[in-house]
Amino acid sequence: MKPRALHLCLAALAFLTLAAIFGPYFSPYSVDQISQTRLAPPDSAHWLGTDLHGRDLLTRLLFGARISLLVGLVGATISLFVGVTYGLISGYLGGRIDNAMMRFVDILYALPRIVLVIVLISLFDLKLKHLLDGTFLAPLASHARLLLLFVGLGMVEWLTLARIVRAQVLSIKERAFVLSARLIGQNTPTILFRQILPQVIPIVLTYLTLALPAVILEESFLSFLGLGVQAPLASWGTLLADGAALLNPIRTPWWLIVFPSLLLAFTLLLLNFLGDQLRKLQK
Amino acid sequence: MISFLIRRILSSIPVALAVIAICFLLVRLAPGSPFSSERALDPATQAMLETKYGLSGSLPTQLLRYASNLLHGDLGDSLKFRGRTVNEIIGQSLPRSLLLGSIAFTLALALGIPLGAWSAARQGKPSGAILNGLALLTLSIPTFILAPVTVLLFSFYIHLCPPAGWGSPSQLVLPALCLSLPFVGVCARLTRSGLLEVLGADFIRTARAKGVTEPNLVFLHALRPAILPLVAYAGPLAASILTGSLLIEETFAIPGIGQFFVSGVINRDVFLVSGVVLVYCLLLLFFNLMADWLTALLDPRISLSS
Amino acid sequence: MTLCRGIPGLLALLFSLLVFASCSSRPRADLIICNGAEPQSLDPAIISGQLEGRLTTALLEGLVRRDARARPVPGCAEKWTVYPDGRTYTFTLRPNLQWSNGDPLTAEDYRYSWLRALDPATGSPYSEILYFIVGAEDYHSGKVPASSVGIQVVDDRTLRVTLLNPTPFFPALTSFTTYLPVHRQTVEKYGDRWTRPENWVGNGPYRLLDWKINDRVSLEKNPLYHTPDRVALNRIDALAVNRASTAFNLYSGGQADVLLDKGLIPSLILPELRGRTDFHPGPLLATYFYRFQVTRPPFNDARIRRAFAIALDKEAITDKITRGNEPVATALCPRGMADYQPPEGHSSDPDTARGLLAQAGFPNGKDFPRVSLLYNKSELNEQLAIEIQAQWKRELGVTVELRNQEWATYLRSLDELDFDIARSSWVGDYDDPNTFLDCFVTGRGNNRTGWSDPTYDSLLSSALAEPNPARRLHLMQQAETILVTQALPIIPIYHFIGCLMFDPTKWAGLYPNLLDDHPFSEIKRAKN
């Protein structure tokens, strides 16, 4: 199609990222600033309204974008590198190795991830805090738990992608061009990354854009259980969850649900669009 | 074929055992006791309860004790729901989750595949973009928003279905819809992208040159190879959708098995968690096996015996 | 292709069969109650929660029972007498009492049940509540045999109980769940499984018809109950619902008739509900408070604890967050307990608070060490923590970090005193200040602050030994004064309210009360 569409999409994503990084600095409110204008609908002082504590929703959404985009990015990156490589190798080698590698995926997949995260946090939270305290990373120390959450999510996010890539590879490796590459004596890594990888890129891109919302929502669920983001910080997920808790048949502060939902939906739409465009470009 | 099945089933046994063992150890390693509550328990009672339920001694001894019970088909006692066995809890809740889950799974595929195929067939046209956008929309609404909004809409604004509860078919409609909707989007997206790949392939060009019309092309010729990624995804999807979801079960007051994956861990109800994880694991292994078998069926180039 | 076309039809058939097979329709119960989460058990010796208590008191009846306003009235005992020393009670059972299987119910059944709850092998979390009886604590710890416990069967209809101290509320206490009787043969035959509907034998106004996990407990009128005419409704279903929004939806949609717990009403809409006729709020014997860890700096300094306590504007908290008109707490015990007047604790005074903090070496919160506020993750706990954190920041200049944990981890942190400040709540078990004050005696499992004060301990123990009720309560009040005005190992924040929701034109026999006790047998249809 038109590269203009791609540029527009990239520009929007860049704007979102910049807004997440610098937006909170321009806001007259801070992310945890409590005021007496509680549950106020949108007006000129609070463009997107305020929550139960009188905190500005726009500021919190911008701030929440940092955590959510970061969680999404970490999840996607781990999925991409670990999942794709694992799937490629497993599918290509086949036979016993494939079977063993896939059973390992099954094991990790079957374990409830909240146990993983609870144990991870309880065993390493304080240790990581002390470790970071001594170094130049000290400001990160109070976010030790968030880092562990990233690790916990990363540990499980690549599994589905590995399965999907493997299934593709099983089919691709029997095709003529792979067979001929093997015949002319190309080594395995070359075949894997030069011949097969480009063939699975489209499905990987599609799946990544699907995985991103899943990771962002997974984070909100863990935060909801007390295993993720610590109040008074926020992520899109926790903002959405807080809004959802206020839904009832009598009176609902609609802005606390509509705006976070719209922002999330818009971001996902952009990412999916980007995936589509990139796939076209690759052809 | 037979040897493939036997091999896979044999290789599943160690997987299930490993999952159970790791799960048991993780829950026991997590801080806190299954018997504690806001009211403090005296240490003697605590110790007595641990002995009674086989949670005394070192972790390996506890695990071995549990494993030997498992061999007799005994999943142990729930520590939170005292006097109930895990076998009984799963026996009561699993069928309900299976019923709801199989409806939701069918819905996800029955809505998702045509939606994806259609939006691929109309690629480049406004209608294609709208269908694609629709699929994306279902994806980006989190369940914890979707479920309460659905209730408000269909139970309070239009009085169509009861807001929650279990027992009549009309009470299945909303939860099944909410359980399936996020996956409708995933299925549609995977079908669409698979189709777009295949539609560019040689044999499709040939068919198109022969004058096969576009809808026929999509639904009859291209769909079969195009849903391979979807099949790989559908294995784990089936296992997780059939075991329910905490959010759906709590919002719609459905007495299913899904909530135990979370509440069991929160309560450190180790036997209950291990039991439901075992069920999930077995379903997962079964559906992955089905997925691999279907993959081979759909794509003759893949051989199962390799 | 024909095969492919057949599949959807086949699937549809299969589903419809499954759907109809699974949905056996029983006629609607007379009354459907949202009771809270799934009951952990129905065994009176095992349970510790209110929602289980409501069900077991419908299924089993103690010597004394509670009426609709939670006043103690004769249950299976028709009368009782007390010796002048105030320590020995003689209960006389009604004649011809029966279990639901027709077996006669005698005084021995009560003795057996109470000893069972004390037996360490039963693992009762509430055995402490029987320690008022002579020898009970020693029997629980294995020091003396059962015969040394002061429970004596005089004849089939007479039970004599000897207490450690004069305990004026003892007869009322025998309505508490741990004091309920169980049927010995059934318990011994089925062990842990005796609470199943098919095994159940009880003596209460209702019997157990069905119990589906996470779905409902169905109760049916017990025809062998001693006064069946008192029981108005034939069948009651108690639904297991975890979420407030779901319970409220069920109620609004008419799938449930009564909401029995404030936890089942979304707090956001409490102000809107207050004007409705089906909303029934009332005070409750329960307190929300924060604990300090007093064994290490900075909160080993009583001045700092006091500064933190009086810096808070508790009215703002109940106004904006809990929203149910909850009474602000300055003492641990709520008002309204029989004849007891809790001491007047400190009211909000930010200026003095700043002065105290400066005295302790932290003017304007300068150089105050990093401390955290621990809570278990729930919507309400978090909202309160955010509000209180902001108030401390504003008034004292101290930044308290928020630290949330999931439930079991939080409990372990409490037990190991691994916190600086932690949220807590306490629900009174019986109508006497001891149910609250006993928590903070040195070494009690519920102390969870590390605080210890010999004067407090001795005031409480002499109060318990005091036969004169007025002097007894005065000693209790002195003890509580130390707790909430001088030592302050805790900050009382507010007292809970109980809320019921039911349509008063349809239902009667439900009243908000301090103990939040709403016996099912008292509920009847309203007369129009």
Coordinates of N, CA, C and O in Angstrom, one line a residue, chain A residues 173-230:
Chain A
K173 N 10.1 -26.8 6.4 CA 11.4 -27.5 6.2 C 11.3 -28.7 5.1 O 12.3 -29.2 4.6
E174 N 10.0 -29.0 4.8 CA 9.9 -30.1 3.8 C 9.7 -29.5 2.4 O 9.6 -30.2 1.4
R175 N 9.8 -28.2 2.3 CA 9.6 -27.6 1.0 C 10.8 -27.6 0.2 O 11.9 -27.8 0.7
A176 N 10.7 -27.4 -1.1 CA 11.7 -27.7 -2.1 C 13.0 -26.8 -1.8 O 14.1 -27.3 -1.8
F177 N 12.7 -25.5 -1.5 CA 13.9 -24.6 -1.3 C 14.8 -25.0 -0.1 O 16.0 -24.8 -0.2
V178 N 14.2 -25.5 0.9 CA 15.0 -25.9 2.0 C 15.7 -27.2 1.7 O 16.9 -27.3 2.0
L179 N 15.0 -28.1 1.0 CA 15.7 -29.3 0.7 C 16.9 -29.1 -0.2 O 18.0 -29.6 -0.1
S180 N 16.7 -28.1 -1.2 CA 17.8 -27.8 -2.1 C 18.9 -27.1 -1.3 O 20.1 -27.4 -1.6
A181 N 18.6 -26.3 -0.4 CA 19.7 -25.6 0.4 C 20.5 -26.7 1.1 O 21.7 -26.6 1.2
R182 N 19.8 -27.7 1.6 CA 20.5 -28.7 2.4 C 21.4 -29.5 1.4 O 22.5 -29.9 1.7
L183 N 20.8 -29.8 0.2 CA 21.6 -30.5 -0.8 C 22.9 -29.9 -1.2 O 23.9 -30.5 -1.3
I184 N 22.8 -28.5 -1.3 CA 24.0 -27.8 -1.7 C 25.0 -27.6 -0.5 O 26.0 -27.0 -0.7
G185 N 24.6 -28.2 0.6 CA 25.6 -28.2 1.7 C 25.6 -27.0 2.6 O 26.6 -26.8 3.3
Q186 N 24.5 -26.2 2.7 CA 24.5 -25.1 3.6 C 24.3 -25.7 5.0 O 23.7 -26.7 5.3
N187 N 25.0 -25.0 6.0 CA 24.9 -25.6 7.4 C 23.6 -25.2 8.0 O 22.9 -24.3 7.6
T188 N 23.4 -25.9 9.1 CA 22.1 -25.7 9.8 C 21.7 -24.3 10.2 O 20.6 -23.8 9.8
P189 N 22.6 -23.6 10.9 CA 22.3 -22.2 11.3 C 21.9 -21.4 10.0 O 20.9 -20.6 10.1
T190 N 22.6 -21.5 9.0 CA 22.4 -20.7 7.8 C 21.0 -21.0 7.3 O 20.2 -20.1 6.9
I191 N 20.7 -22.3 7.2 CA 19.3 -22.7 6.7 C 18.3 -22.1 7.6 O 17.3 -21.5 7.1
L192 N 18.5 -22.3 8.9 CA 17.5 -21.8 9.8 C 17.2 -20.4 9.7 O 16.1 -19.9 9.6
F193 N 18.3 -19.6 9.8 CA 18.1 -18.1 9.9 C 18.0 -17.4 8.5 O 17.4 -16.4 8.4
R194 N 18.6 -18.0 7.5 CA 18.5 -17.4 6.2 C 17.3 -17.9 5.4 O 16.6 -17.1 4.7
Q195 N 17.0 -19.2 5.4 CA 16.0 -19.7 4.6 C 14.6 -19.8 5.3 O 13.6 -19.4 4.7
I196 N 14.6 -20.3 6.5 CA 13.4 -20.6 7.2 C 12.8 -19.3 7.9 O 11.6 -19.0 7.8
L197 N 13.7 -18.6 8.6 CA 13.3 -17.5 9.5 C 12.4 -16.5 8.7 O 11.3 -16.1 9.1
P198 N 12.9 -16.1 7.5 CA 12.0 -15.1 6.7 C 10.6 -15.6 6.5 O 9.7 -14.9 6.4
Q199 N 10.5 -17.0 6.3 CA 9.2 -17.5 6.1 C 8.2 -17.4 7.3 O 7.0 -17.4 7.1
V200 N 8.8 -17.5 8.5 CA 7.9 -17.5 9.6 C 7.7 -16.0 10.2 O 6.8 -15.8 11.0
I201 N 8.4 -15.1 9.7 CA 8.3 -13.7 10.2 C 6.9 -13.2 10.2 O 6.4 -12.6 11.2
P202 N 6.1 -13.4 9.1 CA 4.7 -12.9 9.1 C 3.9 -13.4 10.3 O 3.3 -12.6 11.0
I203 N 4.0 -14.6 10.5 CA 3.1 -15.2 11.6 C 3.7 -14.7 12.9 O 2.9 -14.4 13.9
V204 N 5.0 -14.5 13.0 CA 5.6 -14.0 14.3 C 5.1 -12.6 14.5 O 4.7 -12.3 15.6
L205 N 5.1 -11.8 13.5 CA 4.6 -10.4 13.7 C 3.2 -10.4 14.1 O 2.8 -9.7 15.0
T206 N 2.4 -11.2 13.4 CA 0.9 -11.3 13.8 C 0.8 -11.7 15.3 O 0.1 -11.0 16.1
Y207 N 1.5 -12.7 15.7 CA 1.4 -13.2 17.0 C 1.9 -12.2 18.0 O 1.3 -12.0 19.1
L208 N 3.0 -11.5 17.7 CA 3.5 -10.5 18.7 C 2.5 -9.4 18.9 O 2.3 -9.0 20.1
T209 N 1.8 -9.0 17.9 CA 0.8 -7.9 18.1 C -0.4 -8.5 18.9 O -1.1 -7.7 19.5
L210 N -0.5 -9.8 18.9 CA -1.6 -10.4 19.7 C -1.1 -10.6 21.2 O -1.9 -10.5 22.1
A211 N 0.2 -10.8 21.3 CA 0.7 -11.1 22.6 C 0.8 -9.9 23.5 O 0.7 -9.9 24.7
L212 N 1.1 -8.8 22.8 CA 1.3 -7.5 23.5 C 0.1 -7.2 24.5 O 0.3 -7.0 25.7
P213 N -1.2 -7.2 23.9 CA -2.3 -6.9 24.9 C -2.3 -7.9 26.0 O -2.6 -7.6 27.1
A214 N -2.0 -9.2 25.6 CA -2.1 -10.3 26.6 C -1.2 -10.0 27.8 O -1.5 -10.1 28.9
V215 N 0.1 -9.5 27.4 CA 1.0 -9.3 28.5 C 0.6 -8.1 29.3 O 0.7 -8.1 30.6
I216 N 0.1 -7.1 28.7 CA -0.3 -5.9 29.4 C -1.5 -6.2 30.4 O -1.5 -5.8 31.5
L217 N -2.4 -7.1 29.9 CA -3.5 -7.5 30.8 C -3.1 -8.4 31.9 O -3.6 -8.4 33.0
E218 N -2.1 -9.3 31.5 CA -1.6 -10.2 32.5 C -1.0 -9.4 33.7 O -1.2 -9.8 34.9
E219 N -0.3 -8.4 33.3 CA 0.3 -7.6 34.4 C -0.7 -7.0 35.3 O -0.6 -7.0 36.5
S220 N -1.8 -6.5 34.7 CA -2.9 -5.9 35.5 C -3.5 -7.0 36.5 O -3.8 -6.7 37.6
F221 N -3.6 -8.2 36.0 CA -4.2 -9.2 36.8 C -3.3 -9.5 38.0 O -3.7 -9.6 39.1
L222 N -2.0 -9.6 37.7 CA -1.0 -9.9 38.8 C -1.0 -8.7 39.8 O -0.9 -8.9 41.0
S223 N -1.1 -7.5 39.3 CA -1.1 -6.3 40.2 C -2.4 -6.4 41.0 O -2.3 -6.0 42.2
F224 N -3.4 -6.8 40.4 CA -4.7 -6.9 41.1 C -4.6 -7.8 42.3 O -5.2 -7.6 43.4
L225 N -3.8 -8.9 42.2 CA -3.6 -9.8 43.3 C -2.6 -9.4 44.3 O -2.4 -10.0 45.3
G226 N -1.9 -8.2 44.0 CA -0.9 -7.7 44.9 C 0.5 -8.3 44.6 O 1.3 -8.4 45.4
L227 N 0.7 -8.6 43.3 CA 2.0 -9.2 42.9 C 2.7 -8.3 41.9 O 3.7 -8.7 41.3
G228 N 2.2 -7.1 41.6 CA 2.8 -6.3 40.5 C 3.1 -4.9 41.0 O 3.7 -4.7 42.0
V229 N 2.5 -4.0 40.2 CA 2.8 -2.6 40.4 C 2.3 -2.2 41.8 O 1.2 -2.5 42.2
Q230 N 3.1 -1.4 42.5 CA 2.8 -1.0 43.9 C 2.1 0.3 43.8 O 2.5 1.2 43.1

